Amino acid sequence: MNKILKLALFLLLLINSFSNELIGDWYGALNVSGTSLKINVHFQKKSTFIGTIDIVSQNAKGILLTDIHFNKGLVQFKMKGISGNPSFNGELKKGIIEGEYFQNSLKGSFVLKRGNPPKINRPQTPKAPFSYLQEECSFQGQKSLMFGTLTLPKEKGVYPVVILVSGSGPQDRDETIFMHKPFLVLADYLTKRGIAVFRYDDRGVGKSKGKFSEANTFDFAQDTKGALNYLQNRKDIDPLKIGIIGHSEGASIADILASDSNNKLAFIVRLAGIGVSGHKVLKFQRKQGFIEKKIDSKLYHKNEEIFDKAFELIKKGLDKKSIVIQLLPIVESYSKLSKQKIDGPNYAQVIYKALSSYWMRSFLELDASIYLSKIKIPVLIMNGTLDKQVDIEQNLPVIREALKGNKKVKIELLDGLNHLFQKAKTGEVSEYQTIEETFNKKALKILGDWIQKQVN
């Protein structure tokens, strides 16, 4: 009996030792669609395995994991509540978990090492104590209460102010991306130069209420107008010296508000703003993605055929089922050409979902030149020559033409800067997180000098 009991205890300890191999913190990378994302994974063991994952590169923390299995070194887990049923299938060997990642028709790879990740260096991120005032503020957006931070010089007075408006996707008030906080850097720099700065969380992000997914660019513009109205009624802000700095989609929001003189803006700054339609911008970005991944040009053209057909059918107002049926022959042709087994109906549905969202429909048809041509106030246009998201050759000629009637326009092309205004080598999105610089100092000075000329 003692031998049996000892054997049972030994087996129990052995099972627990195997389980303990997985328990703890892991860090590494998820590689999918040519992009490497930094990830942290945390496993615990109660009655079953539980865990969370942080997509560090996308500032997403604490995403719950489900269906966690660990048996004979094989590790499986899924992300809960994320579309496309993202799943990880890997193997633990010599302290490293390595395997494949699946999400809808996407396939990638991942690798995890035990322990805490190396510290990411972001030397430009300001640290307390600050030499200026910070105030938590709230204002009424289009449909919901919004929250943000106003930074002001410490001395009592009436100050000019700029509103920072972020690019596409849910963004916090610092426009955090890959652990960079470009809007915090901008706010710190400008406030030290005597210019108040207001930055806020997008609707449904951080402290701001509302649903991000139920809004398009024009709705976001109404949120920004709410911030404008709030600042125009503050006693410590000069209502005649309020401007907007818009980054990427934020530049389009600045255009929309500046095109209406009733908003009484003093100036706008367009950081990496588009000039052509959203449809043309996305076509360029898809092409850039294929170039980065060195994918055959025939595959690129076939892929474009799928997207163009889907866009055409969505504009006609066809229902989902009809669109999927009409896309299937092209998807199957793409599958044969790529020599990959693609779930045709699922792939067609993914494309339909991507192009038919409320925001996307609006963005695809957004024509920036219509609003640019109506702007009469001073405009500073800043673009990096290595911007691989908003191409200067595609957009700048259209921007120049649209603004030709405005004599208060300054255009700055910054050599070697990417979409985030970092000094870059390639300009590719995958490079953003590897660069320590958050916002190039030369770009900061150009922006600061120009704004001071407008408000003095």
XYZ file of C-alpha atoms in Angstrom:
456
model
C 0.000 0.000 0.000
C 2.843 2.411 0.891
C 4.483 1.705 -2.480
C 1.224 2.498 -4.302
C 0.782 5.685 -2.242
C 4.370 6.761 -2.929
C 3.892 6.075 -6.642
C 0.677 8.118 -6.674
C 2.418 11.011 -4.899
C 5.366 10.794 -7.301
C 3.038 10.935 -10.317
C 1.157 13.899 -8.816
C 4.412 15.774 -8.234
C 5.530 14.914 -11.765
C 2.287 16.282 -13.247
C 2.610 19.453 -11.148
C 6.223 19.905 -12.248
C 5.140 19.732 -15.893
C 2.367 22.270 -15.199
C 4.819 24.554 -13.425
C 6.887 24.693 -16.591
C 4.164 26.839 -18.137
C 3.160 28.941 -15.116
C 4.632 32.431 -15.003
C 5.491 35.353 -17.278
C 6.666 35.077 -20.858
C 7.690 37.661 -23.426
C 8.416 37.590 -27.138
C 7.066 38.410 -30.558
C 4.073 37.657 -32.747
C 4.970 37.769 -36.440
C 2.044 38.171 -38.811
C 1.535 39.870 -42.197
C 5.135 41.076 -42.274
C 4.862 42.846 -38.906
C 6.507 41.820 -35.641
C 4.462 42.670 -32.545
C 5.924 42.571 -29.053
C 3.783 40.422 -26.738
C 3.771 39.395 -23.067
C 1.876 36.294 -21.903
C 1.009 35.430 -18.299
C -0.088 31.931 -17.212
C -1.506 30.843 -13.839
C -2.826 27.500 -12.609
C -5.915 27.154 -10.434
C -8.298 24.285 -11.094
C -7.375 24.871 -14.757
C -4.938 27.115 -16.574
C -5.878 30.793 -16.818
C -3.961 33.572 -18.508
C -3.744 36.947 -20.191
C -1.809 38.412 -23.110
C -0.513 41.950 -23.663
C -0.020 43.121 -27.254
C 2.619 45.632 -26.172
C 3.097 47.068 -29.653
C -0.611 47.987 -29.811
C -0.894 49.149 -26.185
C -3.462 46.386 -25.512
C -3.133 44.884 -22.053
C -4.776 42.080 -20.121
C -6.609 40.338 -22.980
C -8.058 37.149 -21.520
C -6.903 33.783 -22.828
C -9.196 30.770 -23.217
C -8.825 27.075 -24.096
C -5.354 26.907 -22.547
C -3.920 23.400 -22.882
C -0.478 22.115 -21.935
C 0.358 18.469 -22.532
C 3.734 16.830 -23.145
C 5.282 20.162 -24.043
C 2.537 21.173 -26.487
C 0.966 24.550 -25.709
C -2.351 25.847 -27.069
C -4.344 28.957 -26.200
C -6.758 31.474 -27.752
C -7.536 35.153 -27.267
C -11.006 35.811 -25.912
C -13.331 38.376 -27.481
C -11.141 39.128 -30.506
C -12.614 38.684 -33.979
C -11.174 35.983 -36.217
C -10.697 33.463 -33.380
C -6.936 34.139 -32.896
C -5.183 30.983 -31.679
C -1.649 29.942 -30.767
C -0.287 26.411 -31.210
C 3.263 25.909 -29.975
C 5.776 23.675 -28.260
C 7.837 24.302 -25.141
C 11.469 23.259 -25.554
C 14.447 24.361 -23.453
C 12.573 27.274 -21.904
C 11.221 28.626 -25.218
C 7.668 28.347 -26.585
C 7.632 28.506 -30.366
C 4.823 27.852 -32.811
C 2.164 29.009 -35.237
C -0.512 31.695 -34.993
C -3.863 31.610 -36.808
C -6.552 34.296 -37.226
C -9.183 33.790 -39.901
C -7.181 33.121 -43.070
C -4.033 34.751 -41.623
C -1.149 32.572 -40.544
C 1.867 33.713 -38.591
C 4.403 32.581 -36.021
C 5.299 33.397 -32.443
C 8.134 32.845 -30.001
C 8.110 33.326 -26.215
C 10.886 33.324 -23.614
C 10.384 33.001 -19.879
C 10.769 36.108 -17.727
C 10.163 39.829 -17.880
C 10.799 41.649 -21.172
C 13.806 43.928 -21.584
C 12.990 47.526 -20.739
C 11.979 49.575 -23.790
C 13.842 52.866 -23.969
C 11.789 55.942 -24.844
C 14.141 58.808 -23.900
C 11.829 61.610 -25.105
C 8.887 60.641 -22.863
C 8.572 63.520 -20.323
C 8.847 62.625 -16.651
C 7.496 64.441 -13.589
C 7.949 66.888 -11.977
C 6.774 69.174 -14.780
C 7.509 72.886 -15.083
C 3.930 73.650 -16.115
C 0.364 73.031 -14.951
C -1.680 69.977 -15.892
C -5.463 69.948 -15.581
C -7.840 67.032 -16.101
C -10.786 68.363 -18.128
C -14.077 67.090 -19.493
C -16.184 68.367 -22.375
C -19.258 67.330 -24.303
C -18.440 65.467 -27.511
C -20.935 64.758 -30.268
C -22.860 62.215 -28.192
C -20.852 61.537 -25.055
C -18.706 63.033 -22.329
C -15.030 63.223 -23.262
C -11.947 63.626 -21.072
C -8.536 65.086 -21.697
C -5.538 66.977 -20.299
C -4.877 70.703 -20.633
C -1.292 71.793 -20.041
C -0.652 75.479 -19.288
C 2.342 77.613 -18.284
C 2.421 78.180 -14.491
C 2.201 81.961 -14.699
C -1.335 83.345 -14.652
C -2.393 84.674 -18.038
C -4.450 84.184 -21.180
C -2.766 81.731 -23.531
C -2.995 80.505 -27.121
C -3.835 76.803 -27.322
C -3.545 73.936 -29.758
C -5.817 70.896 -29.802
C -4.085 67.627 -30.670
C -6.168 65.287 -32.835
C -5.002 61.714 -33.325
C -4.831 59.424 -36.335
C -7.089 56.506 -37.239
C -8.014 53.811 -34.758
C -8.823 54.101 -31.056
C -6.188 56.371 -29.500
C -5.582 57.630 -25.991
C -4.743 61.261 -25.280
C -1.000 60.611 -25.726
C -1.556 58.835 -29.080
C 0.358 55.914 -27.547
C 1.817 53.528 -30.095
C 4.613 50.983 -29.576
C 5.198 52.559 -26.129
C 5.832 55.933 -27.817
C 3.707 58.866 -26.617
C 4.022 61.477 -29.385
C 1.212 63.735 -28.124
C 2.726 63.834 -24.637
C 6.045 64.824 -26.208
C 4.317 67.534 -28.291
C 2.374 68.862 -25.291
C 5.514 69.040 -23.157
C 7.535 70.811 -25.855
C 4.917 73.406 -26.803
C 3.779 74.190 -23.255
C 7.388 74.930 -22.299
C 7.329 77.459 -25.148
C 4.302 79.261 -23.690
C 1.592 77.554 -25.756
C -1.201 75.704 -23.962
C -2.009 72.236 -25.308
C -5.196 70.187 -25.048
C -5.121 66.464 -25.806
C -7.952 64.026 -25.178
C -8.925 60.357 -25.236
C -10.899 59.295 -28.315
C -14.504 58.336 -27.631
C -14.643 54.924 -25.965
C -10.937 55.085 -25.040
C -9.436 55.797 -21.616
C -11.836 57.939 -19.616
C -13.910 59.145 -22.586
C -17.388 57.670 -22.942
C -19.138 56.497 -26.101
C -18.525 53.800 -28.690
C -15.601 54.239 -31.053
C -16.969 51.686 -33.545
C -20.146 53.715 -34.090
C -18.337 56.795 -35.425
C -16.700 57.958 -38.650
C -14.305 60.809 -39.447
C -17.109 63.378 -39.485
C -18.371 62.204 -36.086
C -14.847 62.465 -34.684
C -14.713 66.011 -36.085
C -17.792 66.835 -33.992
C -16.001 65.507 -30.908
C -13.081 67.834 -31.697
C -15.542 70.698 -32.166
C -16.767 69.963 -28.646
C -13.194 70.423 -27.391
C -12.954 73.650 -29.390
C -16.182 75.001 -27.866
C -14.957 74.112 -24.384
C -11.657 75.954 -24.829
C -13.280 78.993 -26.430
C -15.176 79.548 -23.183
C -12.235 79.299 -20.770
C -10.983 82.555 -19.247
C -7.346 81.466 -19.410
C -7.501 80.744 -23.171
C -7.451 83.371 -25.926
C -10.458 82.376 -28.098
C -8.882 84.033 -31.152
C -5.667 82.010 -30.895
C -6.869 78.424 -31.013
C -5.387 76.013 -33.533
C -5.456 72.309 -34.284
C -2.563 69.922 -34.833
C -3.942 66.863 -36.608
C -1.922 63.726 -37.260
C -2.894 61.443 -40.174
C -6.712 61.144 -39.994
C -6.512 63.969 -37.457
C -5.316 66.228 -40.303
C -8.557 65.477 -42.179
C -10.517 66.390 -39.046
C -8.576 69.668 -38.874
C -9.453 70.290 -42.549
C -13.167 69.694 -41.952
C -13.308 72.156 -39.044
C -11.004 74.742 -40.654
C -13.092 74.755 -43.849
C -15.971 76.301 -41.847
C -15.066 79.880 -40.840
C -17.764 79.805 -38.159
C -15.465 77.624 -36.052
C -13.075 80.610 -35.757
C -9.865 78.614 -35.809
C -6.646 80.643 -35.996
C -4.536 78.015 -37.803
C -4.048 74.298 -38.395
C -1.027 72.001 -38.632
C -1.319 68.905 -40.837
C 1.054 66.144 -39.752
C 1.213 63.393 -42.409
C -2.240 64.280 -43.715
C -3.792 62.838 -46.867
C -4.777 64.777 -49.979
C -6.366 62.078 -52.132
C -9.424 59.944 -51.341
C -9.292 57.297 -48.626
C -9.795 54.643 -51.305
C -6.579 55.707 -53.071
C -4.674 55.879 -49.775
C -5.619 52.302 -48.872
C -4.674 51.072 -52.354
C -1.227 52.594 -51.847
C -0.892 51.064 -48.370
C -1.831 47.604 -49.637
C 0.712 47.915 -52.437
C 3.344 49.000 -49.922
C 2.518 45.959 -47.788
C 3.089 43.612 -50.738
C 6.386 45.348 -51.554
C 7.572 45.036 -47.919
C 6.791 41.313 -47.914
C 8.321 40.878 -51.394
C 5.197 39.146 -52.664
C 4.814 38.431 -56.394
C 3.231 41.308 -58.356
C 0.669 38.933 -59.900
C -0.643 38.186 -56.400
C -0.800 41.912 -55.649
C -2.899 42.631 -58.746
C -5.232 39.712 -58.032
C -5.621 40.921 -54.438
C -6.440 44.410 -55.714
C -9.057 42.910 -58.001
C -10.775 41.424 -54.922
C -10.738 44.701 -52.993
C -11.824 46.841 -55.953
C -14.725 44.499 -56.679
C -15.766 44.486 -53.015
C -15.631 48.300 -52.862
C -17.684 48.574 -56.046
C -20.365 46.184 -54.730
C -20.532 47.861 -51.313
C -21.019 51.270 -52.969
C -23.923 49.782 -54.923
C -25.542 48.814 -51.617
C -25.604 45.032 -52.153
C -26.137 42.811 -49.117
C -23.399 40.712 -47.532
C -24.519 37.394 -49.039
C -24.608 38.768 -52.599
C -21.188 40.386 -52.227
C -19.579 37.221 -50.844
C -21.023 35.136 -53.715
C -19.648 37.555 -56.317
C -16.217 37.689 -54.658
C -15.785 33.905 -54.432
C -14.548 33.295 -58.015
C -11.820 35.961 -57.635
C -10.835 34.652 -54.183
C -10.554 31.105 -55.551
C -8.404 32.394 -58.399
C -6.191 34.172 -55.840
C -5.958 30.955 -53.811
C -4.743 28.969 -56.838
C -2.274 31.662 -57.795
C -0.835 31.852 -54.272
C -0.729 28.036 -53.995
C -2.291 28.360 -50.554
C -5.435 26.718 -49.311
C -7.766 29.637 -48.546
C -11.237 29.316 -47.065
C -12.992 31.273 -49.844
C -16.287 32.161 -48.101
C -14.483 33.120 -44.882
C -11.883 35.222 -46.738
C -14.617 37.032 -48.694
C -16.519 37.725 -45.465
C -13.385 39.139 -43.808
C -12.895 41.555 -46.712
C -16.578 42.511 -46.652
C -16.401 43.209 -42.925
C -13.227 45.261 -43.306
C -14.634 47.477 -46.064
C -18.241 47.804 -44.935
C -17.795 49.220 -41.427
C -19.382 52.607 -40.741
C -15.976 54.302 -40.454
C -14.458 52.578 -43.488
C -17.320 53.416 -45.843
C -16.915 57.075 -44.942
C -13.119 57.033 -45.174
C -13.034 55.343 -48.586
C -15.077 58.177 -50.072
C -13.540 61.026 -48.075
C -12.035 63.593 -50.468
C -9.668 65.842 -48.521
C -9.271 68.313 -51.393
C -12.908 69.451 -51.044
C -12.225 70.764 -47.536
C -8.671 71.962 -48.203
C -9.878 74.247 -50.996
C -12.169 76.084 -48.548
C -9.513 76.834 -45.922
C -8.478 80.493 -45.673
C -6.511 80.462 -42.404
C -2.762 79.707 -42.044
C -1.804 76.069 -42.665
C 1.457 74.277 -41.897
C 1.889 71.022 -43.822
C 4.528 68.594 -42.565
C 5.351 65.283 -44.218
C 8.254 62.882 -43.937
C 9.986 61.663 -47.072
C 10.020 58.095 -45.661
C 6.305 58.016 -44.824
C 5.118 54.627 -46.116
C 1.504 55.183 -45.009
C 0.803 58.581 -46.556
C 2.974 58.851 -49.654
C 4.115 62.388 -50.465
C 4.262 61.792 -54.223
C 0.656 60.608 -54.221
C -0.747 63.231 -51.859
C 1.325 66.413 -51.960
C 0.496 67.525 -55.537
C -3.227 67.273 -54.737
C -2.744 69.186 -51.476
C -0.819 71.974 -53.249
C -3.506 72.277 -55.909
C -6.345 72.366 -53.379
C -4.641 75.081 -51.310
C -3.394 77.228 -54.203
C -5.899 79.977 -53.349
C -4.553 80.267 -49.804
C -1.439 82.460 -49.504
C -0.834 81.487 -45.863
C 0.414 77.956 -46.478
C 3.835 76.597 -45.557
C 4.981 73.131 -46.642
C 7.807 71.325 -44.883
C 9.207 68.080 -46.298
C 11.355 66.404 -43.684
C 14.077 64.193 -45.079
C 14.286 60.682 -43.655
C 11.266 60.941 -41.341
C 8.496 58.337 -41.272
C 4.740 58.573 -40.634
C 5.360 59.145 -36.908
C 8.068 61.775 -37.599
C 10.869 59.538 -36.379
C 14.252 59.478 -38.088
C 13.980 56.181 -39.967
C 15.957 53.852 -42.206
C 13.118 52.282 -44.202
C 9.946 54.042 -43.038
C 8.141 50.722 -42.738
C 5.554 50.217 -39.981
C 7.558 47.316 -38.533
C 10.386 49.765 -37.808
C 8.352 52.137 -35.571
C 8.829 50.122 -32.383
C 12.572 49.620 -32.877
C 13.316 53.366 -33.039
C 13.963 55.059 -29.686
C 13.140 58.548 -30.970
C 9.454 59.456 -30.545
C 9.271 62.772 -32.452
C 12.220 64.256 -34.298
C 13.659 67.370 -32.615
C 14.065 69.244 -35.892
C 10.385 68.622 -36.691
C 9.410 69.823 -33.204
C 11.323 73.082 -33.685
C 9.828 73.764 -37.117
C 6.345 73.197 -35.709
C 6.951 75.274 -32.567
C 8.544 78.214 -34.425
C 5.688 78.355 -36.944
C 2.945 78.268 -34.289
C 4.619 81.037 -32.277
C 4.633 83.236 -35.381
C 0.883 82.694 -35.761
C 0.005 83.582 -32.167
C 2.455 86.438 -31.455
